PDB file of N, CA and C in Angstrom:
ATOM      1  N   UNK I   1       8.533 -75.112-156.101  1.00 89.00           N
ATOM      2  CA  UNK I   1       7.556 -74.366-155.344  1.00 89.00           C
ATOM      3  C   UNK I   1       6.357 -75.272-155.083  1.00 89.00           C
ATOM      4  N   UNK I   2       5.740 -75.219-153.694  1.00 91.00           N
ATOM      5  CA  UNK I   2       4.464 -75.508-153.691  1.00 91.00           C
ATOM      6  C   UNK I   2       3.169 -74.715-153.923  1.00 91.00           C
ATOM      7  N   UNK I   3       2.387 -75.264-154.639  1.00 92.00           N
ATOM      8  CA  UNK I   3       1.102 -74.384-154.599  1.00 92.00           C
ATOM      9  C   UNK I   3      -0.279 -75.059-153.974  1.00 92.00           C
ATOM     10  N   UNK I   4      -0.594 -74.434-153.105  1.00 93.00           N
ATOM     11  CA  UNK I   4      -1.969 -74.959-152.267  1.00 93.00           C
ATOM     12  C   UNK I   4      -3.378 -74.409-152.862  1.00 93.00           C
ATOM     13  N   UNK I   5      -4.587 -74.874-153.273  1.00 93.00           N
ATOM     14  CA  UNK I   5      -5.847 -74.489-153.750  1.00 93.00           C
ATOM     15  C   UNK I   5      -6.773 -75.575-153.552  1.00 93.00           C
ATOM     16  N   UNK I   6      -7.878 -75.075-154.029  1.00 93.00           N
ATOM     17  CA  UNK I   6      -8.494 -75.715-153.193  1.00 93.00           C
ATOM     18  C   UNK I   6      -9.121 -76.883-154.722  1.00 93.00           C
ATOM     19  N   UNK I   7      -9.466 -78.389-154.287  1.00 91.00           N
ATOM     20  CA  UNK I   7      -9.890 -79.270-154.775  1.00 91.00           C
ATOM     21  C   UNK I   7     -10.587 -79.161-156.061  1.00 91.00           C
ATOM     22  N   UNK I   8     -11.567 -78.460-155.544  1.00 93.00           N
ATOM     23  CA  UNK I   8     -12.620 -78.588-156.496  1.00 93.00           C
ATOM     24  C   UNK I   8     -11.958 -77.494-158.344  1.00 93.00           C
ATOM     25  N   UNK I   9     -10.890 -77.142-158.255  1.00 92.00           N
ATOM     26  CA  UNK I   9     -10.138 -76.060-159.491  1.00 92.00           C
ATOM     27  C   UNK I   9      -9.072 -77.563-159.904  1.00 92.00           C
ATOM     28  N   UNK I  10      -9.285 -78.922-159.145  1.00 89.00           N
ATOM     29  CA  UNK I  10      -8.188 -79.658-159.762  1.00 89.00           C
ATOM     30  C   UNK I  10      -8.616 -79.858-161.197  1.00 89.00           C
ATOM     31  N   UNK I  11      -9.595 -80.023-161.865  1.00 91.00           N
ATOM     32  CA  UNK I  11      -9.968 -80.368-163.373  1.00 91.00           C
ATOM     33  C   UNK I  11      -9.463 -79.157-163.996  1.00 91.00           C
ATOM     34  N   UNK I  12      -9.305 -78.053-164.315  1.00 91.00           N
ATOM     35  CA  UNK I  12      -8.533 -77.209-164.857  1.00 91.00           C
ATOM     36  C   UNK I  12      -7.464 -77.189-165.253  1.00 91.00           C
ATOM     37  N   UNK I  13      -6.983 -77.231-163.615  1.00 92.00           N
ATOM     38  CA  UNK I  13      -5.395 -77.728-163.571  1.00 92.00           C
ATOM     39  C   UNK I  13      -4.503 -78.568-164.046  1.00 92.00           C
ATOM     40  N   UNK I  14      -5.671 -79.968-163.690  1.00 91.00           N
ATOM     41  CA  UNK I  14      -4.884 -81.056-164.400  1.00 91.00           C
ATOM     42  C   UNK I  14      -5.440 -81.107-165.904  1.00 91.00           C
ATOM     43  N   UNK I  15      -6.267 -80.204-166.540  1.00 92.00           N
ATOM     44  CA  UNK I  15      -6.050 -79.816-168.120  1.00 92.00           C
ATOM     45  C   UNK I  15      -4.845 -79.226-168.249  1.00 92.00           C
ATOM     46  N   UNK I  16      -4.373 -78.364-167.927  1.00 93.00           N
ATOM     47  CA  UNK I  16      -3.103 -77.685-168.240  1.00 93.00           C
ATOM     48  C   UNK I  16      -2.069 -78.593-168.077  1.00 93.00           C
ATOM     49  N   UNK I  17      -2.181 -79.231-167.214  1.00 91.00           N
ATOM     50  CA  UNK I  17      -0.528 -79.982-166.388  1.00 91.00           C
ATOM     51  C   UNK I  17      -0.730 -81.223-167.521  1.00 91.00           C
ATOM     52  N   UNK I  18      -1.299 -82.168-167.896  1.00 91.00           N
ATOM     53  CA  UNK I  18      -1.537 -83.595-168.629  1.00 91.00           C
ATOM     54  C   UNK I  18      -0.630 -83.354-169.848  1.00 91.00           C
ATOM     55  N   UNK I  19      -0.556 -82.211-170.318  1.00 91.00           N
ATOM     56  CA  UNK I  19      -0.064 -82.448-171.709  1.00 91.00           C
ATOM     57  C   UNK I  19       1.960 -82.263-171.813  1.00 91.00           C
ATOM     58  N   UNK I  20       1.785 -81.540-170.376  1.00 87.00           N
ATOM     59  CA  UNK I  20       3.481 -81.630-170.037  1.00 87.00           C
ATOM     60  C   UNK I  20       3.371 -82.481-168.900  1.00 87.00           C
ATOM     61  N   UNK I  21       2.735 -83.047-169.047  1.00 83.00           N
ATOM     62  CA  UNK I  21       2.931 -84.766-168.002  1.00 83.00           C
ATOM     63  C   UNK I  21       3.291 -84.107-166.368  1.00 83.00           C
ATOM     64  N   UNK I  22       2.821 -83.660-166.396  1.00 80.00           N
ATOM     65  CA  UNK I  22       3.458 -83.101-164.500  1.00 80.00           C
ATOM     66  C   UNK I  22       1.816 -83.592-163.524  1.00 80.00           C
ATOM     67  N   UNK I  23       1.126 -84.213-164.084  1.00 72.00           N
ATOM     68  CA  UNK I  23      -0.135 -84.327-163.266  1.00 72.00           C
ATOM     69  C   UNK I  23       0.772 -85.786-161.976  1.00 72.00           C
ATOM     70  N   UNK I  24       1.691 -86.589-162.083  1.00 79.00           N
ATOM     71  CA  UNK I  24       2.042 -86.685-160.969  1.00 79.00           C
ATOM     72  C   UNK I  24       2.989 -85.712-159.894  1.00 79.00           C
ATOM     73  N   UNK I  25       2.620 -84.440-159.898  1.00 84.00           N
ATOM     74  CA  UNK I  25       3.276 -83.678-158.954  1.00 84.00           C
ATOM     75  C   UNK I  25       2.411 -83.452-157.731  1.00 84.00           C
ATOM     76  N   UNK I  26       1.465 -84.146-157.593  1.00 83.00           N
ATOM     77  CA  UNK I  26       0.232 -83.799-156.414  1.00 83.00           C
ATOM     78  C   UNK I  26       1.860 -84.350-155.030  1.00 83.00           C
ATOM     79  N   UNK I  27       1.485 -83.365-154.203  1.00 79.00           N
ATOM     80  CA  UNK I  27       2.481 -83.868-152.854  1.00 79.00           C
ATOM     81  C   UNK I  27       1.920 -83.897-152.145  1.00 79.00           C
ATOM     82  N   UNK I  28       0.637 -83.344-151.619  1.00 79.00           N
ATOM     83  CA  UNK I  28      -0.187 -83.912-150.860  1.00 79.00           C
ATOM     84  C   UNK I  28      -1.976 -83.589-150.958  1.00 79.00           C
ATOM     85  N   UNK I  29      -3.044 -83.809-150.656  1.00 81.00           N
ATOM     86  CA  UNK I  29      -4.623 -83.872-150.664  1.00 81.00           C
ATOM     87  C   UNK I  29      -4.983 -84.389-149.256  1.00 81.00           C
ATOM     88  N   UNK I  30      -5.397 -83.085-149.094  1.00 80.00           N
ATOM     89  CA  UNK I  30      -6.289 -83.231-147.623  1.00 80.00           C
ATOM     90  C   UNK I  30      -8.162 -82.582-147.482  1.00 80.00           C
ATOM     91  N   UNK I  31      -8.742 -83.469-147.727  1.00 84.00           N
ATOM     92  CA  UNK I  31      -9.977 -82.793-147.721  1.00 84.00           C
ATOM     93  C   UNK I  31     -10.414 -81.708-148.894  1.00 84.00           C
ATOM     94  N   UNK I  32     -10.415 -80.801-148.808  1.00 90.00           N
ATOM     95  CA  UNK I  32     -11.082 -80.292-149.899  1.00 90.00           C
ATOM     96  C   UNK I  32      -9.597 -79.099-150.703  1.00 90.00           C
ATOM     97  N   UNK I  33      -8.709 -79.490-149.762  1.00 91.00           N
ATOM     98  CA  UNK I  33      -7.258 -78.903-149.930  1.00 91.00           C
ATOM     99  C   UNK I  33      -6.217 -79.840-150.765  1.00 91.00           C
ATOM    100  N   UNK I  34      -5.493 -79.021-152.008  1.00 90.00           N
ATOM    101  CA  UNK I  34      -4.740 -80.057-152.818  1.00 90.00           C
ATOM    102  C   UNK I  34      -3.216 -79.334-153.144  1.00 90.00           C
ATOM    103  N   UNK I  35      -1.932 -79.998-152.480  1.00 91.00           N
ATOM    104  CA  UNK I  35      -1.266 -79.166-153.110  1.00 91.00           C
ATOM    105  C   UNK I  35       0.234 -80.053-154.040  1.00 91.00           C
ATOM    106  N   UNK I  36       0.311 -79.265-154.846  1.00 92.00           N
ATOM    107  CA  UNK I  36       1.346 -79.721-155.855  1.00 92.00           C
ATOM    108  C   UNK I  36       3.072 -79.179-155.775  1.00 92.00           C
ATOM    109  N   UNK I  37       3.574 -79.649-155.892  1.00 92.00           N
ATOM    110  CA  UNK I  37       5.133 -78.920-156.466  1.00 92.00           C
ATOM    111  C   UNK I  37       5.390 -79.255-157.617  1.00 92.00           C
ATOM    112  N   UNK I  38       5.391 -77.789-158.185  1.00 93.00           N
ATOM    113  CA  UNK I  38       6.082 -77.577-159.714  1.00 93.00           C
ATOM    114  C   UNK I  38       6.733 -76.560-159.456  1.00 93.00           C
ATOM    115  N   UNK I  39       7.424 -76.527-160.518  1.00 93.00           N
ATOM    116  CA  UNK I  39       8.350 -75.109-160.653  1.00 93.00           C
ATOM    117  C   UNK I  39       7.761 -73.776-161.035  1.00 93.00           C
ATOM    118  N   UNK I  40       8.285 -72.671-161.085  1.00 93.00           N
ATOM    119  CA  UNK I  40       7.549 -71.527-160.489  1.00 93.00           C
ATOM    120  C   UNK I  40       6.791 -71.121-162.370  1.00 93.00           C
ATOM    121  N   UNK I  41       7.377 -71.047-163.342  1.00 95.00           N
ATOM    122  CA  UNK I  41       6.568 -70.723-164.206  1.00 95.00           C
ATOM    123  C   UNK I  41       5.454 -71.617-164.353  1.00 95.00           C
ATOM    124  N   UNK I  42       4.667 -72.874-163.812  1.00 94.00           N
ATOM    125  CA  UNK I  42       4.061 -73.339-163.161  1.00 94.00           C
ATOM    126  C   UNK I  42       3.092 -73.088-162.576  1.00 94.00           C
ATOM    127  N   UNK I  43       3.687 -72.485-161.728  1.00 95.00           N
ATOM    128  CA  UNK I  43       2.707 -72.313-160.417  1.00 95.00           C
ATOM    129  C   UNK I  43       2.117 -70.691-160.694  1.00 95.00           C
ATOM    130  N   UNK I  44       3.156 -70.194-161.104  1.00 95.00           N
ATOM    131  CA  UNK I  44       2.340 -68.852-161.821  1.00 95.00           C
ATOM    132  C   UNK I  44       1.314 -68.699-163.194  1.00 95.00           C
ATOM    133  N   UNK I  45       1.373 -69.764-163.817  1.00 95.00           N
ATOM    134  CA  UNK I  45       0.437 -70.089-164.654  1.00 95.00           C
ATOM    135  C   UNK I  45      -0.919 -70.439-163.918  1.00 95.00           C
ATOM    136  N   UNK I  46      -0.789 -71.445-162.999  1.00 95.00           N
ATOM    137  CA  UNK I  46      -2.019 -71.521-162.723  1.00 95.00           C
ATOM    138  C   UNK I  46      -2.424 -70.524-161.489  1.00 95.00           C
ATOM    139  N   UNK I  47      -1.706 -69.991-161.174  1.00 94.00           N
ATOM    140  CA  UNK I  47      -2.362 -68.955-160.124  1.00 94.00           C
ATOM    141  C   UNK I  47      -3.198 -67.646-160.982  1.00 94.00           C
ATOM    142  N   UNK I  48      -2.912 -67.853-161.913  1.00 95.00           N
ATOM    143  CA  UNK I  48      -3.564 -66.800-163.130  1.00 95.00           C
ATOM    144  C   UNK I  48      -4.494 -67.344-163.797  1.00 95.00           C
ATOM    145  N   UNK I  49      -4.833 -68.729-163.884  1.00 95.00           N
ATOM    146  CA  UNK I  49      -5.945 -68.953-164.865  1.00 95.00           C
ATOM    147  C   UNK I  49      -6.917 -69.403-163.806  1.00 95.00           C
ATOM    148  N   UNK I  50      -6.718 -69.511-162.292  1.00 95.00           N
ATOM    149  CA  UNK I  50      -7.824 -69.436-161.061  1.00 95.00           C
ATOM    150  C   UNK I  50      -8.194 -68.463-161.046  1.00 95.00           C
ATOM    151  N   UNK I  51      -9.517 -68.408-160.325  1.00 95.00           N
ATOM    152  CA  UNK I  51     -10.208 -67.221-159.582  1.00 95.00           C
ATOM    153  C   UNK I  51      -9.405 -67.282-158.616  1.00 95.00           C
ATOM    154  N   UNK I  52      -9.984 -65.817-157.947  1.00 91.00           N
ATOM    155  CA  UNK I  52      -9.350 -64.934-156.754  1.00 91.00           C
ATOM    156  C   UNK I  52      -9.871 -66.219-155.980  1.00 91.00           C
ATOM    157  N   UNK I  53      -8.551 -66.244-154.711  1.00 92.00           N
ATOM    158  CA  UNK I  53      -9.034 -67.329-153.673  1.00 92.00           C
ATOM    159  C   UNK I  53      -9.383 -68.674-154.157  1.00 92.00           C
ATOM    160  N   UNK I  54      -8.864 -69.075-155.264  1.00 94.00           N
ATOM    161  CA  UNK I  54      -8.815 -70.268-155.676  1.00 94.00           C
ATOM    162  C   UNK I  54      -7.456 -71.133-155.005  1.00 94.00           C
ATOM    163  N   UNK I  55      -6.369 -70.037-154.816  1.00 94.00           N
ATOM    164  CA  UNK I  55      -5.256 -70.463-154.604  1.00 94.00           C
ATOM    165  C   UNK I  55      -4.810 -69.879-153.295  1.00 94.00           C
ATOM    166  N   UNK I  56      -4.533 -70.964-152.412  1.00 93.00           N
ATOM    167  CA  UNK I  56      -5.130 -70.846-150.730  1.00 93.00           C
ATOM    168  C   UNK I  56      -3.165 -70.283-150.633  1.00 93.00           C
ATOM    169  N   UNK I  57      -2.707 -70.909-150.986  1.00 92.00           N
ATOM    170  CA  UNK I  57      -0.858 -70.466-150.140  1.00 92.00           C
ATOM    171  C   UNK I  57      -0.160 -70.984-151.567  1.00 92.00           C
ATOM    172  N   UNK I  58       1.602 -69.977-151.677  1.00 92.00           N
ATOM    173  CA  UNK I  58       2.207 -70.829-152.704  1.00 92.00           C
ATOM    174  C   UNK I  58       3.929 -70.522-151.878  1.00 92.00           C
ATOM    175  N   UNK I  59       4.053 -71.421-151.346  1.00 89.00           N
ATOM    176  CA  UNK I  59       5.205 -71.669-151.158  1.00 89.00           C
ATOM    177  C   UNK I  59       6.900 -71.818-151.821  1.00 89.00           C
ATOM    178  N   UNK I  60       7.923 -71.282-151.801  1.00 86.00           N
ATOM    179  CA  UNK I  60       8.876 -70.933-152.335  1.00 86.00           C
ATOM    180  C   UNK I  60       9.658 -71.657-151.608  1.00 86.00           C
ATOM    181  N   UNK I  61      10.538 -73.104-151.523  1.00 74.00           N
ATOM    182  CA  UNK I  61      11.012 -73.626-150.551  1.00 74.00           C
ATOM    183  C   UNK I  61      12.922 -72.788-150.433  1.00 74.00           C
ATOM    184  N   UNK I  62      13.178 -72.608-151.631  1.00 70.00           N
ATOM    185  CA  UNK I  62      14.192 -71.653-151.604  1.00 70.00           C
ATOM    186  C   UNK I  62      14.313 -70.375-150.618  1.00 70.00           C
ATOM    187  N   UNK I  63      13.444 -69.634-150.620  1.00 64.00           N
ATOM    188  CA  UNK I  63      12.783 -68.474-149.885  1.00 64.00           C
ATOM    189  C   UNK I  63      12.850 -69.003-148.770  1.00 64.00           C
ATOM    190  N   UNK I  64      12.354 -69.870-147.902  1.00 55.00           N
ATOM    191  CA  UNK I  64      12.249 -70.341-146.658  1.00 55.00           C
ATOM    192  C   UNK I  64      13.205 -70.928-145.983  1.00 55.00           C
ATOM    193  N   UNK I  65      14.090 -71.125-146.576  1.00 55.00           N
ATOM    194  CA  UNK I  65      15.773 -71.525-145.708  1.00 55.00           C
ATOM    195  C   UNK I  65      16.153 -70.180-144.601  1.00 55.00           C
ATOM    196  N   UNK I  66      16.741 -71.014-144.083  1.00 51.00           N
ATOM    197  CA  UNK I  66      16.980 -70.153-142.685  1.00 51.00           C
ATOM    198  C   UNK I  66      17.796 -68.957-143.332  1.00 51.00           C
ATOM    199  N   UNK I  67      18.221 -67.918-142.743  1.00 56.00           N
ATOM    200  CA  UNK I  67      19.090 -66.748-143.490  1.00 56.00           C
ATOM    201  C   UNK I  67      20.446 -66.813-142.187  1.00 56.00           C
ATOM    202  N   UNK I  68      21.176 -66.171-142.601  1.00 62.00           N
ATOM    203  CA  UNK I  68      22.648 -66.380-141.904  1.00 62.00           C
ATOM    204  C   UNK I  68      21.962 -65.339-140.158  1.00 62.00           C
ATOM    205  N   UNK I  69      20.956 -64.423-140.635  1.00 63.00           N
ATOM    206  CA  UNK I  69      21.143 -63.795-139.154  1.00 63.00           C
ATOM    207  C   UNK I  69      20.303 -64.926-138.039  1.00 63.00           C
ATOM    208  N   UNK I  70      19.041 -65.289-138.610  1.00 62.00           N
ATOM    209  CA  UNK I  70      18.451 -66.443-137.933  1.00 62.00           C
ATOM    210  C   UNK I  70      19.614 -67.526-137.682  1.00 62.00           C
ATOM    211  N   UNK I  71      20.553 -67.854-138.274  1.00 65.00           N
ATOM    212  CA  UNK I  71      21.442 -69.124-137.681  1.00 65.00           C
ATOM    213  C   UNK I  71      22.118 -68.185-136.726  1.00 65.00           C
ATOM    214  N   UNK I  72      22.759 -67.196-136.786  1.00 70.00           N
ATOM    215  CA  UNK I  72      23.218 -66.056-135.550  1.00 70.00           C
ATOM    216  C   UNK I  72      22.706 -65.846-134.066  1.00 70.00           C
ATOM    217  N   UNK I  73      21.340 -65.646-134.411  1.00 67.00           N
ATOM    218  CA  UNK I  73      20.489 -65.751-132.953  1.00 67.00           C
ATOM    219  C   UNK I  73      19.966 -67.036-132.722  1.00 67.00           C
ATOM    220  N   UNK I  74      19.958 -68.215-133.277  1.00 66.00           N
ATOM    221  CA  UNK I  74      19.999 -69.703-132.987  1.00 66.00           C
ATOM    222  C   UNK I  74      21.170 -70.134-132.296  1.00 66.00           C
ATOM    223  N   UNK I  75      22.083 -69.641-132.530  1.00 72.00           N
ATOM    224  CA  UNK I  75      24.177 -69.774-131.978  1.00 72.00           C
ATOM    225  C   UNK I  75      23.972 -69.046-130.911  1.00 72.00           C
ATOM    226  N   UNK I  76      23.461 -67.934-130.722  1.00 75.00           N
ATOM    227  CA  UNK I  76      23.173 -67.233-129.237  1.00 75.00           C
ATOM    228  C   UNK I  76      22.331 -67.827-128.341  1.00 75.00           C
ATOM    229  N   UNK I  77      21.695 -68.401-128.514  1.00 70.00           N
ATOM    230  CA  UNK I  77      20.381 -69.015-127.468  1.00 70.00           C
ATOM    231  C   UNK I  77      21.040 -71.063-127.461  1.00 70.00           C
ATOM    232  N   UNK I  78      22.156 -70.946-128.120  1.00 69.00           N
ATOM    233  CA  UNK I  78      22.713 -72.618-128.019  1.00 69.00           C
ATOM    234  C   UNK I  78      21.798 -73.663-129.204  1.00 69.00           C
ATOM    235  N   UNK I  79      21.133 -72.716-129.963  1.00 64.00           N
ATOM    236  CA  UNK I  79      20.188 -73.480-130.379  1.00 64.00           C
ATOM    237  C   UNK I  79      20.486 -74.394-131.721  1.00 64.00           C
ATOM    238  N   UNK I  80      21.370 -73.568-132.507  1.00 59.00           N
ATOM    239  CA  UNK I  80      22.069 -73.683-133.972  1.00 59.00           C
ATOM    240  C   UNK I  80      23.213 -74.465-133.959  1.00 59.00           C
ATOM    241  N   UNK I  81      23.350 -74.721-135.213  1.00 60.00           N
ATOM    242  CA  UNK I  81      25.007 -75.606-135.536  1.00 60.00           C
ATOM    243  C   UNK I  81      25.629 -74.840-135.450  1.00 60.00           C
ATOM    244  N   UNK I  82      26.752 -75.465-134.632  1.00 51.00           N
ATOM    245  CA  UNK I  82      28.293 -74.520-134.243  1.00 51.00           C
ATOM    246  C   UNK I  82      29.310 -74.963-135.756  1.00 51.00           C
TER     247      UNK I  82
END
């Protein structure tokens, strides 16, 4: 999973993450935006020890795969793998 929040909650975070060594999971930092992939007991840990709106988006890359009816109406419009 990815989790997006914002910069300034990284010292927290990377208290929690240092001691199970995952502080290289940063995947990307943009401006005052930082986001990581860890796995979901993870990412639900720290979405709980932030404040509200600390944690901007958390992404599920499993969840986001196409589903069989979206490849269906992709095959109708020529758009999808045959």
């Amino acid at each position: 999973m990815t989790i997006t929040l914002y910069r300034c909650y990284w010292p927290s975070v990377y208290k929690y993450l240092k001691p199970l060594e995952l502080e290289k999971s940063v995947e990307e930092t943009f401006g005052y935006v930082l986001s990581l992939n860890l796995p979901k007991n993870h990412v639900n840990v720290i979405s709980r020890m932030l404040p509200v709106g600390a944690v901007i988006e958390i992404v599920d890359q499993d969840q986001n795969k196409q589903g069989p009816e979206l490849d269906e109406i992709l095959r109708t419009y020529g758009l999808g793998d045959d």
